[in-house]
């Protein structure tokens, strides 16, 4: 009985906070836009019982989904979001790996303080931290003053309201989500493995690529997912740091929901976004499980 209760808790959480909201959004995505409150006409009315379900299937169409895939705006927004999130994830990994590696190799007495420094930015509001980058990246901001004072540039750089600023904002905001799982994986690696590799004549760079990096792959994958998934649907960073040419699906969703008040199309955009993220991850995890089962069977 106790075991059943323990297992049911995560499934109950998943049902209440994922499946129920997803069903509501999916139901709205199949509705028609209406000038009313709420701004849509529901096609599925469960209060009418079986007759309501029959009417729903007789009127069912996927018009809102056809609009998404036929309009270049939405297709380009998905493509741009995936590209920006992918590049930002690679940069975050390149920045976060040396930091996590240094933390894992630091003396044990220092590691709690280093962990606290990594999570220290979370003690302030996310909005305030993103707004701070506006003061740093604008033409008369701190970055241009710093570069010009050292003679590295002669005219101020135009970084704010560009895609570069979006990458900087995403890397800064999500860097702790990359460092923490990487640190957890690197900290578990037995130093005796690297000593054995060195005793066998392996140079440090070769030991890193053949011992350290493969053993840190669980942290690399976990950190990459933790950065990539929220970055795809990011709204605040591209809205504040990106320009009008920066197209991301999070901004498109906000415009459809709150400016155009086209809830059915916005809901369809959200459902497709969820499928774009979840389906490849589920397939990847299933592939990884099959690989682990094959290795265990050898």
PDB file of C-alpha atoms in Angstrom, residues 112 126 186 189 200 237 243 263:
ATOM      1  CA  UNK A 112      30.028  24.526  -0.958  1.00  0.00           C
ATOM      2  CA  UNK A 126      14.946  37.181 -13.235  1.00  0.00           C
ATOM      3  CA  UNK A 186      32.210  15.347 -12.795  1.00  0.00           C
ATOM      4  CA  UNK A 189      34.470  10.584 -11.418  1.00  0.00           C
ATOM      5  CA  UNK A 200      49.694   4.161 -19.075  1.00  0.00           C
ATOM      6  CA  UNK A 237      14.893  37.709 -23.067  1.00  0.00           C
ATOM      7  CA  UNK A 243      15.197  43.553 -31.720  1.00  0.00           C
ATOM      8  CA  UNK A 263      -6.572  31.995 -28.425  1.00  0.00           C
TER       9      UNK A 263
END
